[in-house]
Amino acid sequence: QVQLVESGGGLVRAGASLRLSCVVSGDTFSEYAMGWFRQAPGKEPELVAAIGWNPVNTVYESFVAGRFTISRDNAKSTMYLQMNSLKPEDTAVYYCGADRDEEVRTAAAVDYWGKGTLVTVSS
């Protein structure tokens, strides 16, 4: 059974940085396209960034472009999200998602989810 475990969240001040990790077990990590989503209180989940089977294929939502960097290390079965210049509006639970068959673009298409890690950014 495929399992995804996020870590790296926490409480930081605006302008700080965090690095989230998502470790995948139970299957061959390199065979999955991956993505980071977030869900703020009272809002729908939204895609933050995605990375394909080829790590050069990355997509960022406009609200994080230039501040966040997604990457993957297939040898470690781990995906990362480096978050710089954090803003209070980045406060949310961040989830990683995996899809074996297609690039991650929507929450509905994701095959497997982690349980999330909370990021809180104070002003």
mmCIF file with all atom_site columns, C-alpha atoms in Angstrom, residues 1-6 22-38 45 47 49-51 53 72 77 79 94-116:
data_model
loop_
_atom_site.group_PDB
_atom_site.id
_atom_site.type_symbol
_atom_site.label_atom_id
_atom_site.label_alt_id
_atom_site.label_comp_id
_atom_site.label_asym_id
_atom_site.label_entity_id
_atom_site.label_seq_id
_atom_site.pdbx_PDB_ins_code
_atom_site.Cartn_x
_atom_site.Cartn_y
_atom_site.Cartn_z
_atom_site.occupancy
_atom_site.B_iso_or_equiv
_atom_site.pdbx_formal_charge
_atom_site.auth_seq_id
_atom_site.auth_comp_id
_atom_site.auth_asym_id
_atom_site.auth_atom_id
_atom_site.pdbx_PDB_model_num
ATOM 1  C CA . GLN A 1 1   ? 0.000  0.000  0.000   1.00 0.00 ? 1   GLN A CA 1
ATOM 2  C CA . VAL A 1 2   ? 1.355  3.389  -0.966  1.00 0.00 ? 2   VAL A CA 1
ATOM 3  C CA . GLN A 1 3   ? 1.910  5.741  1.957   1.00 0.00 ? 3   GLN A CA 1
ATOM 4  C CA . LEU A 1 4   ? 2.867  9.408  1.898   1.00 0.00 ? 4   LEU A CA 1
ATOM 5  C CA . VAL A 1 5   ? 4.173  11.174 4.987   1.00 0.00 ? 5   VAL A CA 1
ATOM 6  C CA . GLU A 1 6   ? 4.722  14.926 5.095   1.00 0.00 ? 6   GLU A CA 1
ATOM 7  C CA . CYS A 1 22  ? 7.067  14.070 1.549   1.00 0.00 ? 22  CYS A CA 1
ATOM 8  C CA . VAL A 1 23  ? 8.383  10.528 1.887   1.00 0.00 ? 23  VAL A CA 1
ATOM 9  C CA . VAL A 1 24  ? 6.688  7.865  -0.203  1.00 0.00 ? 24  VAL A CA 1
ATOM 10 C CA . SER A 1 25  ? 6.759  4.163  0.632   1.00 0.00 ? 25  SER A CA 1
ATOM 11 C CA . GLY A 1 26  ? 5.041  1.030  -0.612  1.00 0.00 ? 26  GLY A CA 1
ATOM 12 C CA . ASP A 1 27  ? 5.784  1.434  -4.306  1.00 0.00 ? 27  ASP A CA 1
ATOM 13 C CA . THR A 1 28  ? 8.383  2.756  -6.734  1.00 0.00 ? 28  THR A CA 1
ATOM 14 C CA . PHE A 1 29  ? 8.528  6.497  -6.149  1.00 0.00 ? 29  PHE A CA 1
ATOM 15 C CA . SER A 1 30  ? 9.944  7.307  -9.575  1.00 0.00 ? 30  SER A CA 1
ATOM 16 C CA . GLU A 1 31  ? 6.803  5.933  -11.219 1.00 0.00 ? 31  GLU A CA 1
ATOM 17 C CA . TYR A 1 32  ? 4.618  8.652  -9.697  1.00 0.00 ? 32  TYR A CA 1
ATOM 18 C CA . ALA A 1 33  ? 4.011  12.222 -10.674 1.00 0.00 ? 33  ALA A CA 1
ATOM 19 C CA . MET A 1 34  ? 3.805  14.308 -7.511  1.00 0.00 ? 34  MET A CA 1
ATOM 20 C CA . GLY A 1 35  ? 2.334  17.520 -6.258  1.00 0.00 ? 35  GLY A CA 1
ATOM 21 C CA . TRP A 1 36  ? 1.853  19.765 -3.241  1.00 0.00 ? 36  TRP A CA 1
ATOM 22 C CA . PHE A 1 37  ? -1.591 21.067 -2.358  1.00 0.00 ? 37  PHE A CA 1
ATOM 23 C CA . ARG A 1 38  ? -2.730 23.267 0.483   1.00 0.00 ? 38  ARG A CA 1
ATOM 24 C CA . PRO A 1 45  ? -7.776 22.533 -1.485  1.00 0.00 ? 45  PRO A CA 1
ATOM 25 C CA . LEU A 1 47  ? -2.604 23.080 -6.070  1.00 0.00 ? 47  LEU A CA 1
ATOM 26 C CA . ALA A 1 49  ? 3.198  23.079 -7.253  1.00 0.00 ? 49  ALA A CA 1
ATOM 27 C CA . ALA A 1 50  ? 3.667  19.857 -9.168  1.00 0.00 ? 50  ALA A CA 1
ATOM 28 C CA . ILE A 1 51  ? 6.564  17.841 -10.488 1.00 0.00 ? 51  ILE A CA 1
ATOM 29 C CA . TRP A 1 53  ? 8.320  11.896 -13.564 1.00 0.00 ? 53  TRP A CA 1
ATOM 30 C CA . ARG A 1 72  ? 12.280 15.304 -5.909  1.00 0.00 ? 72  ARG A CA 1
ATOM 31 C CA . SER A 1 77  ? 11.713 8.444  -2.423  1.00 0.00 ? 77  SER A CA 1
ATOM 32 C CA . MET A 1 79  ? 9.623  15.144 -2.685  1.00 0.00 ? 79  MET A CA 1
ATOM 33 C CA . TYR A 1 94  ? 0.033  21.318 3.109   1.00 0.00 ? 94  TYR A CA 1
ATOM 34 C CA . TYR A 1 95  ? -0.583 17.919 1.561   1.00 0.00 ? 95  TYR A CA 1
ATOM 35 C CA . CYS A 1 96  ? 1.417  15.882 -0.882  1.00 0.00 ? 96  CYS A CA 1
ATOM 36 C CA . GLY A 1 97  ? -0.296 13.848 -3.554  1.00 0.00 ? 97  GLY A CA 1
ATOM 37 C CA . ALA A 1 98  ? 0.842  11.132 -5.952  1.00 0.00 ? 98  ALA A CA 1
ATOM 38 C CA . ASP A 1 99  ? -0.529 10.054 -9.313  1.00 0.00 ? 99  ASP A CA 1
ATOM 39 C CA . ARG A 1 100 ? 0.748  7.069  -11.243 1.00 0.00 ? 100 ARG A CA 1
ATOM 40 C CA . ASP A 1 101 ? -0.950 7.764  -14.546 1.00 0.00 ? 101 ASP A CA 1
ATOM 41 C CA . GLU A 1 102 ? -0.922 11.499 -15.187 1.00 0.00 ? 102 GLU A CA 1
ATOM 42 C CA . GLU A 1 103 ? 0.651  14.757 -14.180 1.00 0.00 ? 103 GLU A CA 1
ATOM 43 C CA . VAL A 1 104 ? -0.733 16.142 -10.935 1.00 0.00 ? 104 VAL A CA 1
ATOM 44 C CA . ARG A 1 105 ? -2.945 19.113 -11.690 1.00 0.00 ? 105 ARG A CA 1
ATOM 45 C CA . THR A 1 106 ? -6.162 18.683 -9.712  1.00 0.00 ? 106 THR A CA 1
ATOM 46 C CA . ALA A 1 107 ? -6.983 17.240 -6.309  1.00 0.00 ? 107 ALA A CA 1
ATOM 47 C CA . ALA A 1 108 ? -9.668 15.022 -7.836  1.00 0.00 ? 108 ALA A CA 1
ATOM 48 C CA . ALA A 1 109 ? -7.119 13.184 -9.978  1.00 0.00 ? 109 ALA A CA 1
ATOM 49 C CA . VAL A 1 110 ? -4.681 12.336 -7.181  1.00 0.00 ? 110 VAL A CA 1
ATOM 50 C CA . ASP A 1 111 ? -4.411 8.638  -6.350  1.00 0.00 ? 111 ASP A CA 1
ATOM 51 C CA . TYR A 1 112 ? -2.734 8.845  -2.956  1.00 0.00 ? 112 TYR A CA 1
ATOM 52 C CA . TRP A 1 113 ? -2.548 11.519 -0.255  1.00 0.00 ? 113 TRP A CA 1
ATOM 53 C CA . GLY A 1 114 ? -0.527 12.216 2.833   1.00 0.00 ? 114 GLY A CA 1
ATOM 54 C CA . LYS A 1 115 ? -2.147 13.400 6.050   1.00 0.00 ? 115 LYS A CA 1
ATOM 55 C CA . GLY A 1 116 ? -0.715 16.888 5.799   1.00 0.00 ? 116 GLY A CA 1
#
